CSV table of C-alpha atoms in Angstrom, one decimal:
chain,number,residue,atom,x,y,z
A,1,VAL,CA,0.0,0.0,0.0
A,2,GLY,CA,3.0,2.3,0.3
A,3,GLU,CA,4.9,4.3,-2.3
A,4,ASP,CA,7.9,3.2,-4.4
A,5,SER,CA,10.8,5.1,-2.9
A,6,ALA,CA,13.7,6.5,-4.9
A,7,GLU,CA,11.7,6.3,-8.1
A,8,PHE,CA,13.1,8.6,-10.8
A,9,ILE,CA,11.6,8.6,-14.2
A,10,LEU,CA,13.5,10.9,-16.6
A,11,SER,CA,10.5,11.3,-18.9
A,12,LYS,CA,8.5,12.9,-16.1
A,13,GLN,CA,11.1,15.5,-15.3
A,14,LYS,CA,10.7,19.1,-16.3
A,15,ILE,CA,13.8,21.2,-17.2
A,16,SER,CA,12.0,24.2,-15.8
A,17,SER,CA,11.5,22.6,-12.4
A,18,TRP,CA,15.2,21.8,-12.1
A,19,VAL,CA,16.2,25.3,-13.3
A,20,TYR,CA,13.8,26.7,-10.6
A,21,PHE,CA,15.4,24.3,-8.0
A,22,THR,CA,18.9,25.5,-8.9
A,23,ALA,CA,17.8,29.1,-8.5
A,24,ILE,CA,16.2,28.4,-5.2
A,25,LEU,CA,19.2,26.5,-3.9
A,26,GLY,CA,21.5,29.3,-4.9
A,27,SER,CA,19.2,31.9,-3.2
A,28,VAL,CA,19.0,29.9,0.0
A,29,LEU,CA,22.7,29.4,0.2
A,30,PHE,CA,23.3,33.1,-0.4
A,31,ILE,CA,20.8,34.2,2.3
A,32,LEU,CA,22.1,31.6,4.7
A,33,ASN,CA,25.6,32.9,4.3
A,34,VAL,CA,24.7,36.6,4.7
A,35,ALA,CA,22.1,36.2,7.5
A,36,TRP,CA,23.8,33.4,9.5
A,37,ILE,CA,27.3,32.2,8.5
A,38,ASP,CA,29.2,35.4,7.6
A,39,ASN,CA,30.5,36.7,11.0
A,40,SER,CA,30.3,40.3,9.8
A,41,THR,CA,26.6,40.2,8.9
A,42,GLY,CA,25.1,37.0,10.3
A,43,PHE,CA,23.6,35.9,13.6
A,44,GLY,CA,25.3,32.5,13.7
A,45,LYS,CA,28.3,33.6,15.8
A,46,PRO,CA,26.3,35.6,18.3
A,47,PHE,CA,24.0,32.6,18.7
A,48,VAL,CA,26.8,30.1,19.3
A,49,ASP,CA,28.5,32.6,21.7
A,50,ALA,CA,25.3,33.0,23.6
A,51,VAL,CA,24.9,29.3,24.0
A,52,SER,CA,28.6,28.9,24.9
A,53,GLU,CA,28.2,31.4,27.8
A,54,LEU,CA,25.7,29.0,29.5
A,55,SER,CA,28.5,26.6,30.4
A,56,ASP,CA,32.3,26.2,30.3
A,57,SER,CA,31.9,22.6,29.4
A,58,LYS,CA,32.1,21.9,25.6
A,59,GLU,CA,30.1,18.7,26.2
A,60,VAL,CA,27.2,20.7,27.7
A,61,VAL,CA,27.2,23.3,25.0
A,62,MET,CA,27.2,20.6,22.4
A,63,LEU,CA,24.2,19.0,24.0
A,64,ILE,CA,22.4,22.3,24.3
A,65,LEU,CA,22.9,23.1,20.6
A,66,ILE,CA,21.5,19.7,19.7
A,67,LEU,CA,18.6,20.2,22.0
A,68,ILE,CA,17.7,23.6,20.5
A,69,PHE,CA,17.9,22.2,17.0
A,70,ALA,CA,15.8,19.2,18.1
A,71,ILE,CA,13.1,21.3,19.7
A,72,PHE,CA,12.6,23.5,16.6
A,73,HIS,CA,13.1,20.6,14.1
A,74,SER,CA,10.8,18.1,15.7
A,75,GLY,CA,8.4,20.8,17.0
A,76,LEU,CA,7.8,22.2,13.6
A,77,ALA,CA,7.5,18.7,12.2
A,78,SER,CA,4.8,17.9,14.8
A,79,LEU,CA,2.9,21.1,13.8
A,80,ARG,CA,3.1,20.3,10.1
A,81,ASP,CA,-0.6,19.3,9.6
A,82,THR,CA,-1.8,22.4,11.3
A,83,GLY,CA,0.8,24.7,9.8
A,84,GLU,CA,0.0,23.5,6.2
A,85,GLN,CA,-3.7,24.1,6.7
A,86,LEU,CA,-2.9,27.7,7.8
A,87,ILE,CA,-0.3,28.8,5.3
A,88,GLY,CA,0.0,26.0,2.7
A,89,GLU,CA,2.5,23.2,2.1
A,90,ARG,CA,5.1,25.2,0.3
A,91,ALA,CA,5.1,28.1,2.7
A,92,TYR,CA,5.4,25.8,5.7
A,93,ARG,CA,8.3,23.9,4.1
A,94,VAL,CA,10.1,27.2,3.7
A,95,LEU,CA,9.4,28.1,7.3
A,96,PHE,CA,10.6,24.6,8.4
A,97,ALA,CA,13.8,24.7,6.4
A,98,GLY,CA,14.5,28.4,7.2
A,99,THR,CA,14.4,27.6,10.9
A,100,SER,CA,16.1,24.2,10.9
A,101,LEU,CA,19.0,24.8,8.5
A,102,PRO,CA,20.8,27.6,10.4
A,103,LEU,CA,20.5,25.7,13.6
A,104,ALA,CA,21.9,22.6,12.0
A,105,VAL,CA,24.8,24.5,10.5
A,106,SER,CA,25.7,26.0,13.9
A,107,THR,CA,25.6,22.5,15.5
A,108,VAL,CA,27.7,20.9,12.8
A,109,VAL,CA,30.3,23.8,12.8
A,110,TYR,CA,30.6,23.7,16.6
A,111,PHE,CA,31.2,19.9,16.6
A,112,ILE,CA,33.9,20.2,13.9
A,113,ASN,CA,35.6,23.0,15.8
A,114,HIS,CA,35.5,21.4,19.2
A,115,ARG,CA,35.5,17.7,18.5
A,116,TYR,CA,39.0,17.3,20.0
A,117,ASP,CA,38.5,19.6,23.0
A,118,GLY,CA,37.0,16.9,25.3
A,119,VAL,CA,38.6,14.4,27.7
A,120,GLN,CA,40.3,11.7,25.7
A,121,LEU,CA,38.7,8.3,26.7
A,122,TRP,CA,40.5,6.0,24.3
A,123,GLU,CA,42.8,6.2,21.3
A,124,LEU,CA,42.2,3.7,18.5
A,125,LYS,CA,43.2,5.6,15.4
A,126,ASN,CA,46.4,3.5,14.9
A,127,ALA,CA,44.7,0.2,15.7
A,128,PHE,CA,44.8,-2.3,12.8
A,129,GLY,CA,41.8,-1.9,10.4
A,130,ILE,CA,40.1,0.8,12.5
A,131,HIS,CA,40.4,3.4,9.7
A,132,GLU,CA,38.9,1.1,7.1
A,133,PHE,CA,36.1,0.1,9.5
A,134,VAL,CA,35.2,3.7,10.3
A,135,TRP,CA,35.4,4.7,6.7
A,136,LEU,CA,33.1,1.9,5.6
A,137,SER,CA,30.7,2.6,8.5
A,138,ASN,CA,30.4,6.2,7.5
A,139,PHE,CA,29.8,5.4,3.9
A,140,ILE,CA,27.0,3.0,4.8
A,141,SER,CA,25.5,5.5,7.2
A,142,PHE,CA,25.0,8.1,4.4
A,143,LEU,CA,23.0,5.5,2.4
A,144,PHE,CA,20.6,5.5,5.3
A,145,LEU,CA,20.8,9.1,6.4
A,146,TYR,CA,19.4,10.9,3.4
A,147,PRO,CA,16.2,9.4,2.0
A,148,SER,CA,15.0,13.0,1.5
A,149,THR,CA,17.1,13.0,-1.6
A,150,PHE,CA,14.4,10.9,-3.1
A,151,ASN,CA,12.4,14.1,-3.7
A,152,LEU,CA,14.7,17.1,-4.0
A,153,LEU,CA,12.0,19.1,-5.8
A,154,GLU,CA,9.8,18.7,-2.8
A,155,VAL,CA,12.6,19.5,-0.3
A,156,ALA,CA,13.0,22.9,-2.1
A,157,ALA,CA,9.2,23.3,-2.4
A,158,VAL,CA,9.3,23.4,-6.2
A,159,ASP,CA,6.9,20.5,-6.1
A,160,LYS,CA,4.2,20.6,-3.4
A,161,PRO,CA,5.6,18.8,-0.3
A,162,LYS,CA,3.9,15.6,0.7
A,163,MET,CA,4.1,13.2,3.7
A,164,HIS,CA,5.0,10.0,1.9
A,165,LEU,CA,4.4,6.5,3.0
A,166,TRP,CA,7.5,4.7,1.5
A,167,GLU,CA,7.6,0.9,1.4
A,168,THR,CA,10.3,-0.2,-1.1
A,169,GLY,CA,14.1,0.1,-1.3
A,170,ILE,CA,15.8,0.9,1.9
A,171,MET,CA,12.4,0.9,3.7
A,172,ARG,CA,12.4,-2.9,3.4
A,173,ILE,CA,15.6,-2.9,5.6
A,174,THR,CA,14.4,-0.4,8.1
A,175,ARG,CA,11.3,1.9,8.4
A,176,HIS,CA,13.5,4.6,9.9
A,177,PRO,CA,16.7,4.8,7.8
A,178,GLN,CA,17.7,8.2,9.2
A,179,LEU,CA,17.7,6.8,12.7
A,180,VAL,CA,19.8,3.8,11.6
A,181,GLY,CA,22.2,6.0,9.6
A,182,GLN,CA,22.6,8.4,12.5
A,183,VAL,CA,23.4,5.6,14.9
A,184,ILE,CA,26.0,4.2,12.5
A,185,TRP,CA,27.6,7.6,11.9
A,186,CYS,CA,27.7,8.4,15.6
A,187,LEU,CA,29.3,5.1,16.6
A,188,ALA,CA,31.9,5.4,13.9
A,189,HIS,CA,32.9,9.0,14.8
A,190,THR,CA,32.8,8.2,18.5
A,191,ILE,CA,35.1,5.2,18.0
A,192,TRP,CA,37.5,7.3,15.8
A,193,ILE,CA,37.6,10.5,18.0
A,194,GLY,CA,37.3,8.7,21.3
A,195,ASN,CA,36.6,11.6,23.6
A,196,SER,CA,33.8,13.1,25.7
A,197,VAL,CA,32.7,15.7,23.2
A,198,ALA,CA,32.1,13.0,20.6
A,199,VAL,CA,30.2,10.9,23.2
A,200,ALA,CA,28.0,13.9,24.1
A,201,ALA,CA,27.3,14.7,20.4
A,202,SER,CA,26.4,11.0,19.8
A,203,VAL,CA,24.1,10.8,22.9
A,204,GLY,CA,22.3,14.0,21.8
A,205,LEU,CA,21.9,13.0,18.1
A,206,ILE,CA,20.8,9.5,18.8
A,207,GLY,CA,18.3,10.6,21.4
A,208,HIS,CA,16.8,13.1,19.0
A,209,HIS,CA,16.5,10.5,16.2
A,210,LEU,CA,14.9,8.0,18.6
A,211,PHE,CA,12.3,10.6,19.4
A,212,GLY,CA,12.0,11.4,15.7
A,213,ALA,CA,11.3,7.7,14.9
A,214,TRP,CA,8.5,7.6,17.5
A,215,ASN,CA,7.1,10.9,16.4
A,216,GLY,CA,7.4,10.0,12.7
A,217,ASP,CA,5.3,6.8,13.2
A,218,ARG,CA,2.8,8.8,15.2
A,219,ARG,CA,2.4,11.4,12.4
A,220,LEU,CA,2.2,8.8,9.7
A,221,ALA,CA,-0.5,7.0,11.6
A,222,VAL,CA,-2.5,10.2,11.8
A,223,ARG,CA,-2.0,11.1,8.2
A,224,HIS,CA,-2.4,7.6,6.6
A,225,GLY,CA,-4.4,5.6,9.1
A,226,GLU,CA,-4.9,2.0,8.2
A,227,ALA,CA,-2.4,2.1,5.3
A,228,PHE,CA,0.4,3.0,7.7
A,229,GLU,CA,-0.6,0.1,10.1
A,230,VAL,CA,-0.3,-2.3,7.2
A,231,VAL,CA,3.2,-0.9,6.3
A,232,LYS,CA,4.2,-0.9,9.9
A,233,LYS,CA,3.4,-4.6,10.3
A,234,ARG,CA,5.6,-5.7,7.4
A,235,THR,CA,8.6,-3.3,8.2
A,236,SER,CA,10.8,-2.9,11.2
A,237,ILE,CA,12.9,-0.2,12.9
A,238,ILE,CA,15.8,-2.6,13.6
A,239,PRO,CA,17.5,-3.3,10.3
A,240,PHE,CA,16.6,-6.6,8.6
A,241,ALA,CA,14.3,-7.7,11.5
A,242,ALA,CA,11.1,-7.8,9.4
A,243,ILE,CA,13.0,-9.7,6.6
A,244,LEU,CA,14.4,-12.3,9.0
A,245,ASP,CA,11.1,-13.0,10.7
A,246,GLY,CA,9.2,-13.2,7.4
A,247,ARG,CA,7.0,-10.2,7.7
A,248,GLN,CA,8.8,-8.5,4.8
A,249,LYS,CA,8.6,-10.5,1.6
A,250,LEU,CA,11.3,-9.5,-0.8
A,251,PRO,CA,10.5,-9.6,-4.5
A,252,LYS,CA,12.8,-11.6,-6.8
A,253,ASP,CA,14.2,-8.4,-8.3
A,254,TYR,CA,14.3,-6.3,-5.1
A,255,TYR,CA,17.9,-5.3,-5.9
A,256,LYS,CA,16.6,-3.2,-8.8
A,257,GLU,CA,15.0,-0.9,-6.2
A,258,PHE,CA,18.6,0.3,-5.3
A,259,ILE,CA,19.9,0.7,-8.9
A,260,ARG,CA,18.4,4.1,-9.2
A,261,LEU,CA,19.7,7.7,-9.7
A,262,PRO,CA,19.0,8.9,-6.1
A,263,TYR,CA,21.1,6.0,-4.6
A,264,LEU,CA,23.8,6.7,-7.1
A,265,SER,CA,23.7,10.4,-6.2
A,266,ILE,CA,24.0,9.6,-2.5
A,267,THR,CA,27.0,7.5,-3.3
A,268,VAL,CA,28.7,10.2,-5.3
A,269,LEU,CA,28.0,12.9,-2.7
A,270,THR,CA,29.2,10.6,0.1
A,271,LEU,CA,32.5,10.1,-1.6
A,272,GLY,CA,32.7,13.8,-2.3
A,273,ALA,CA,32.1,14.7,1.3
A,274,TYR,CA,34.9,12.3,2.4
A,275,PHE,CA,37.4,14.0,0.2
A,276,ALA,CA,36.1,17.4,1.1
A,277,HIS,CA,36.7,16.9,4.8
A,278,PRO,CA,39.8,19.2,4.8
A,279,LEU,CA,37.8,22.0,3.1
A,280,MET,CA,34.9,21.6,5.6
A,281,GLN,CA,37.2,21.7,8.5
A,282,ALA,CA,39.1,24.8,7.2
A,283,ALA,CA,35.8,26.6,6.6
A,284,SER,CA,34.6,25.8,10.1
A,285,PHE,CA,37.8,26.9,11.7
A,286,ARG,CA,37.6,30.3,10.0
A,287,LEU,CA,34.3,31.0,11.6
A,288,HIS,CA,35.7,30.7,15.2
A,289,TRP,CA,32.4,29.4,16.5
């Protein structure tokens, strides 16, 4: 009863829609830089400085930043039905993204800049195979983390945003791929960094995503009713659990659900993000957040 995730049919794409998407993306990045990131004009540094004054502990500040992001992100998600009725789907998506994106940037930049400031709990970077294990874990985590790339035009509100009930592809493995991806990412980074700041960030992020999984099921049940209950019965939160206990019946050609442009795009972007780590770190350091 659910939808086919990661479906991308070239014949259904409109050049005008993707031109519009490119223009919106460029505009959003420009506004984000001026209004939040640029220290001479934006509010990002004063925001991080204000939160940092609440505690001398980098671990506590890290958790507060995650908590603030979680409150606004999950709060606005919970109010989506009401908000869309009041101002429309596209306007509410702009409000949601315009609030969540700056807070996410602040949290990520703070983590990058202070990830080695905590108490060192263990040191495994030179252990045999640990680099390869962490690299592979991070790569896999991104395949779970970004199912939103299935509908970039909706993310940018070019197409009218919908609350989808996915049932194919990665949803056969887990009903909440972002939760699973976040857990894998956190464990990998915590093992690699091995200090108290990494532990604090992981606790905060995993806690937020656990709530998000519960809240997401609740919202889908409200929006889709019996259809969601059907999908819920034949999927699982724990990866592969529904497949192993026979509730999820894989079609013979299930692998074709992964040979699609969105998954290829995630793979390319994940590899690009790995090689761009030095650039990301340098950009974060220049902000002095």
